[in-house]
Amino acid sequence: MPSSPSGRRTAAALLTASLLVLLTACGGGTGGWGTGDGRPAKKKITVLAAASLTDVFQAAGARYERTHPGTDVTFSFAGSQVLAAQVSQGAPADVLATANTETMDRVRDDTAEPVVFARNRLVIVTREGNPEDIDALEDLADPGLKVVLAAPEVPVGDYSEQVLRRQDLRVKPVSRETDVRAVLSKVELGEADAGLVYQTDAATSPDTVDAVTVPDARNEIATYPVAGLKSSEHAEAAGEFVEWLTGPKAQRILREAGFQKP
């Protein structure tokens, strides 16, 4: 017997309700349908960045999230050599930013094409007030002075060695640190009289350390490349962040922190 019009309307209503339940269930996940309330799921990227970028990247990341409301940026800071090792071991991340090109080159097979986004210079950092009256690189060779340097495999340590070697200076550090922030900390805590750090790191602690300028002719320029990782699960978002770093808004933040143009 043919179904009645009311029966057909009831069946259609039940089918529509079933479809709505199915679509709502699909939309509640994070696999690209959305958040369940009509908003798209957020893109999350992890950036591995050199320790000397700690302060400026935190500021840049906050600005990036405000201007890219669909993206969350998480940072992991360490010595560039540590970060490169993490990439080689398959650490889950999306972007790598190092403090020299040599370290980036070691993981060339794991990254997209790197782009230089900033440069930096070294300064001598002393305890507040410069009680040892240090005013030149030659003073670091004084055997009575407690000098701390980064390890030679760390970019800032390598730059430091190049600067000292060029001046034929023999400096015996009391310790070799794993990143530039550890060098700065040793001087801040009074465990060393002086050290070599980037000028941007010295600028983060103006109340606890003094900075002694190293003339450009005797200095070394630090180069900062950044690249997306081929293993990234968020390659498009990673690429957008890398591109943004070379744009005017990010470059303004970097300049204000003391970094030079790329």
Short mmCIF file of C-alpha atoms in Angstrom, two decimals:
data_model
loop_
_atom_site.label_atom_id
_atom_site.label_comp_id
_atom_site.label_asym_id
_atom_site.label_seq_id
_atom_site.Cartn_x
_atom_site.Cartn_y
_atom_site.Cartn_z
CA MET A 1 0.00 0.00 0.00
CA PRO A 2 1.47 3.49 -0.81
CA SER A 3 2.55 5.47 2.23
CA SER A 4 0.43 8.40 3.33
CA PRO A 5 1.65 12.01 2.90
CA SER A 6 1.99 12.34 6.68
CA GLY A 7 4.11 9.19 6.79
CA ARG A 8 6.42 10.52 4.12
CA ARG A 9 6.80 13.83 6.00
CA THR A 10 7.66 11.97 9.18
CA ALA A 11 10.31 9.87 7.43
CA ALA A 12 11.86 12.95 5.82
CA ALA A 13 12.01 14.72 9.17
CA LEU A 14 13.75 11.74 10.79
CA LEU A 15 16.32 11.60 7.93
CA THR A 16 17.05 15.32 8.26
CA ALA A 17 17.52 15.01 12.02
CA SER A 18 19.89 12.08 11.56
CA LEU A 19 22.03 14.05 9.10
CA LEU A 20 22.20 17.02 11.46
CA VAL A 21 23.41 14.78 14.30
CA LEU A 22 26.08 13.28 12.03
CA LEU A 23 27.34 16.68 10.84
CA THR A 24 27.45 18.05 14.38
CA ALA A 25 29.51 15.06 15.51
CA CYS A 26 31.97 15.56 12.66
CA GLY A 27 32.28 19.28 13.31
CA GLY A 28 33.17 18.77 16.97
CA GLY A 29 36.61 17.32 16.26
CA THR A 30 39.90 19.09 15.51
CA GLY A 31 40.64 17.44 12.22
CA GLY A 32 39.80 20.54 10.20
CA TRP A 33 36.00 20.63 10.52
CA GLY A 34 36.10 23.20 13.28
CA THR A 35 35.84 23.63 17.00
CA GLY A 36 32.19 22.58 17.34
CA ASP A 37 30.95 26.14 17.80
CA GLY A 38 31.28 27.24 14.21
CA ARG A 39 34.89 28.46 14.47
CA PRO A 40 37.71 26.82 12.49
CA ALA A 41 40.24 24.78 14.45
CA LYS A 42 43.41 26.71 15.38
CA LYS A 43 46.68 26.02 13.61
CA LYS A 44 49.48 25.29 16.05
CA ILE A 45 53.17 25.60 15.15
CA THR A 46 56.27 24.86 17.22
CA VAL A 47 59.35 26.99 16.61
CA LEU A 48 62.81 25.79 17.69
CA ALA A 49 64.85 28.97 18.19
CA ALA A 50 68.35 29.94 19.31
CA ALA A 51 68.60 31.05 22.95
CA SER A 52 69.57 34.58 21.91
CA LEU A 53 66.12 34.95 20.33
CA THR A 54 64.24 34.24 23.57
CA ASP A 55 62.96 37.72 24.38
CA VAL A 56 62.42 39.03 20.88
CA PHE A 57 60.66 35.88 19.65
CA GLN A 58 58.32 35.88 22.62
CA ALA A 59 57.36 39.44 21.74
CA ALA A 60 57.13 38.60 18.04
CA GLY A 61 55.06 35.49 18.74
CA ALA A 62 52.53 37.45 20.77
CA ARG A 63 52.23 39.99 17.95
CA TYR A 64 51.90 37.21 15.37
CA GLU A 65 49.05 35.56 17.27
CA ARG A 66 47.21 38.88 17.54
CA THR A 67 47.45 39.47 13.79
CA HIS A 68 46.88 35.79 12.92
CA PRO A 69 44.06 34.82 15.33
CA GLY A 70 43.79 31.31 13.89
CA THR A 71 47.36 30.36 14.83
CA ASP A 72 49.05 29.45 18.13
CA VAL A 73 52.86 29.70 18.25
CA THR A 74 54.92 27.71 20.76
CA PHE A 75 58.66 28.26 21.19
CA SER A 76 61.47 26.02 22.40
CA PHE A 77 64.74 27.89 23.08
CA ALA A 78 68.22 26.36 23.38
CA GLY A 79 71.66 26.50 21.86
CA SER A 80 71.47 26.17 18.09
CA GLN A 81 73.56 23.00 18.17
CA VAL A 82 71.06 21.39 20.58
CA LEU A 83 68.14 22.34 18.36
CA ALA A 84 69.84 20.95 15.25
CA ALA A 85 70.40 17.66 17.07
CA GLN A 86 66.71 17.58 18.01
CA VAL A 87 65.74 18.08 14.36
CA SER A 88 68.08 15.28 13.27
CA GLN A 89 66.48 13.00 15.86
CA GLY A 90 63.01 13.73 14.52
CA ALA A 91 61.69 16.03 17.22
CA PRO A 92 58.15 17.19 16.35
CA ALA A 93 58.45 20.83 15.30
CA ASP A 94 57.62 23.12 12.40
CA VAL A 95 60.26 25.87 12.19
CA LEU A 96 63.97 26.13 13.04
CA ALA A 97 65.81 29.42 13.66
CA THR A 98 69.55 29.29 14.41
CA ALA A 99 72.22 31.86 15.23
CA ASN A 100 74.52 30.86 12.39
CA THR A 101 74.31 29.37 8.93
CA GLU A 102 76.74 26.53 9.69
CA THR A 103 74.37 24.92 12.17
CA MET A 104 71.44 25.27 9.79
CA ASP A 105 73.53 23.65 7.05
CA ARG A 106 73.96 20.54 9.20
CA VAL A 107 70.25 19.79 8.91
CA ARG A 108 69.87 20.96 5.32
CA ASP A 109 68.16 17.73 4.30
CA ASP A 110 65.51 18.30 6.96
CA THR A 111 64.53 21.88 6.12
CA ALA A 112 63.03 23.99 3.39
CA GLU A 113 65.21 26.71 1.88
CA PRO A 114 66.54 28.86 4.77
CA VAL A 115 66.22 32.64 4.69
CA VAL A 116 68.30 35.10 6.74
CA PHE A 117 66.05 37.32 8.87
CA ALA A 118 68.48 39.08 11.26
CA ARG A 119 72.10 39.77 12.15
CA ASN A 120 73.88 40.50 15.43
CA ARG A 121 77.23 41.51 16.93
CA LEU A 122 79.29 40.58 19.97
CA VAL A 123 79.95 42.72 23.04
CA ILE A 124 81.99 42.17 26.17
CA VAL A 125 79.64 41.86 29.11
CA THR A 126 80.88 42.69 32.62
CA ARG A 127 79.43 42.79 36.10
CA GLU A 128 77.38 45.89 36.85
CA GLY A 129 79.59 48.93 37.11
CA ASN A 130 82.46 47.16 35.34
CA PRO A 131 84.52 46.83 38.56
CA GLU A 132 87.48 45.27 36.72
CA ASP A 133 87.66 48.28 34.37
CA ILE A 134 87.51 46.17 31.21
CA ASP A 135 87.50 48.29 28.07
CA ALA A 136 88.96 46.15 25.27
CA LEU A 137 89.31 42.58 24.01
CA GLU A 138 92.95 42.51 25.21
CA ASP A 139 91.76 42.74 28.81
CA LEU A 140 90.13 39.31 28.49
CA ALA A 141 93.58 37.73 28.21
CA ASP A 142 94.48 38.85 31.76
CA PRO A 143 95.08 35.59 33.68
CA GLY A 144 93.69 37.19 36.83
CA LEU A 145 90.34 37.79 35.17
CA LYS A 146 87.54 35.23 35.34
CA VAL A 147 86.20 35.02 31.78
CA VAL A 148 83.35 32.78 30.65
CA LEU A 149 82.71 31.84 27.01
CA ALA A 150 80.24 29.63 25.21
CA ALA A 151 81.47 26.26 24.00
CA PRO A 152 83.00 26.33 20.50
CA GLU A 153 80.16 24.23 19.03
CA VAL A 154 77.69 26.94 20.09
CA PRO A 155 77.36 29.73 17.50
CA VAL A 156 78.26 32.51 19.93
CA GLY A 157 81.21 30.43 21.13
CA ASP A 158 82.40 29.97 17.57
CA TYR A 159 82.03 33.69 16.84
CA SER A 160 83.94 34.46 20.04
CA GLU A 161 86.79 32.16 19.07
CA GLN A 162 87.01 33.81 15.65
CA VAL A 163 87.19 37.27 17.19
CA LEU A 164 89.85 36.32 19.72
CA ARG A 165 91.89 34.32 17.21
CA ARG A 166 91.91 37.23 14.76
CA GLN A 167 93.46 39.42 17.48
CA ASP A 168 95.89 36.63 18.43
CA LEU A 169 94.54 36.67 21.99
CA ARG A 170 94.90 33.67 24.31
CA VAL A 171 91.94 33.58 26.68
CA LYS A 172 91.47 30.76 29.19
CA PRO A 173 87.81 30.72 30.24
CA VAL A 174 86.80 29.45 33.66
CA SER A 175 83.87 27.68 32.01
CA ARG A 176 82.36 26.89 28.61
CA GLU A 177 78.60 27.27 28.46
CA THR A 178 75.92 25.60 26.35
CA ASP A 179 74.30 28.82 25.10
CA VAL A 180 74.62 32.59 25.22
CA ARG A 181 72.09 33.02 28.02
CA ALA A 182 74.20 30.77 30.27
CA VAL A 183 77.23 33.01 29.61
CA LEU A 184 75.19 36.08 30.52
CA SER A 185 73.87 34.41 33.66
CA LYS A 186 77.39 33.56 34.92
CA VAL A 187 78.35 37.23 34.74
CA GLU A 188 75.05 38.42 36.25
CA LEU A 189 75.53 36.09 39.22
CA GLY A 190 79.13 37.25 39.79
CA GLU A 191 80.55 33.83 38.91
CA ALA A 192 82.63 35.47 36.18
CA ASP A 193 84.07 38.94 35.64
CA ALA A 194 83.36 39.07 31.93
CA GLY A 195 82.13 37.17 28.92
CA LEU A 196 81.36 37.53 25.23
CA VAL A 197 77.68 37.63 24.30
CA TYR A 198 75.51 39.15 21.59
CA GLN A 199 74.69 42.82 22.06
CA THR A 200 70.99 41.95 22.13
CA ASP A 201 71.48 39.62 25.10
CA ALA A 202 73.40 42.25 27.06
CA ALA A 203 70.54 44.66 26.36
CA THR A 204 68.07 42.36 28.15
CA SER A 205 69.85 42.92 31.51
CA PRO A 206 70.80 46.61 31.67
CA ASP A 207 70.42 46.74 35.47
CA THR A 208 72.71 43.79 36.22
CA VAL A 209 75.50 43.95 33.63
CA ASP A 210 77.46 46.49 31.60
CA ALA A 211 78.31 46.11 27.93
CA VAL A 212 81.64 47.07 26.39
CA THR A 213 81.50 47.65 22.64
CA VAL A 214 83.77 45.67 20.33
CA PRO A 215 84.66 47.81 17.28
CA ASP A 216 83.20 46.54 14.01
CA ALA A 217 86.66 46.09 12.51
CA ARG A 218 87.48 43.62 15.29
CA ASN A 219 84.04 42.08 15.62
CA GLU A 220 82.15 39.24 13.96
CA ILE A 221 78.70 39.46 12.40
CA ALA A 222 76.27 36.77 13.53
CA THR A 223 73.81 35.63 10.86
CA TYR A 224 70.38 34.22 11.75
CA PRO A 225 68.64 31.92 9.24
CA VAL A 226 65.15 30.45 9.63
CA ALA A 227 63.46 27.62 7.75
CA GLY A 228 60.39 25.42 7.87
CA LEU A 229 60.95 21.75 8.63
CA LYS A 230 60.09 19.15 6.01
CA SER A 231 58.62 16.90 8.72
CA SER A 232 56.16 19.60 9.80
CA GLU A 233 52.51 18.58 9.95
CA HIS A 234 51.63 22.25 9.53
CA ALA A 235 53.81 23.20 6.58
CA GLU A 236 51.57 25.98 5.32
CA ALA A 237 51.36 27.69 8.72
CA ALA A 238 55.11 27.24 9.21
CA GLY A 239 55.79 28.86 5.86
CA GLU A 240 53.54 31.78 6.73
CA PHE A 241 55.46 32.39 9.97
CA VAL A 242 58.83 32.23 8.20
CA GLU A 243 57.64 34.71 5.58
CA TRP A 244 56.26 37.01 8.29
CA LEU A 245 59.68 37.16 10.01
CA THR A 246 61.14 38.88 6.97
CA GLY A 247 58.25 41.34 6.70
CA PRO A 248 58.06 44.90 8.08
CA LYS A 249 56.17 44.15 11.32
CA ALA A 250 58.57 41.46 12.52
CA GLN A 251 61.60 43.40 11.32
CA ARG A 252 60.49 46.41 13.38
CA ILE A 253 60.33 44.22 16.49
CA LEU A 254 63.80 42.83 15.76
CA ARG A 255 65.26 46.33 15.23
CA GLU A 256 63.78 47.53 18.51
CA ALA A 257 65.50 44.61 20.28
CA GLY A 258 68.87 45.58 18.77
CA PHE A 259 69.12 43.09 15.90
CA GLN A 260 70.49 44.34 12.59
CA LYS A 261 68.92 44.06 9.18
CA PRO A 262 69.35 40.72 7.39
#
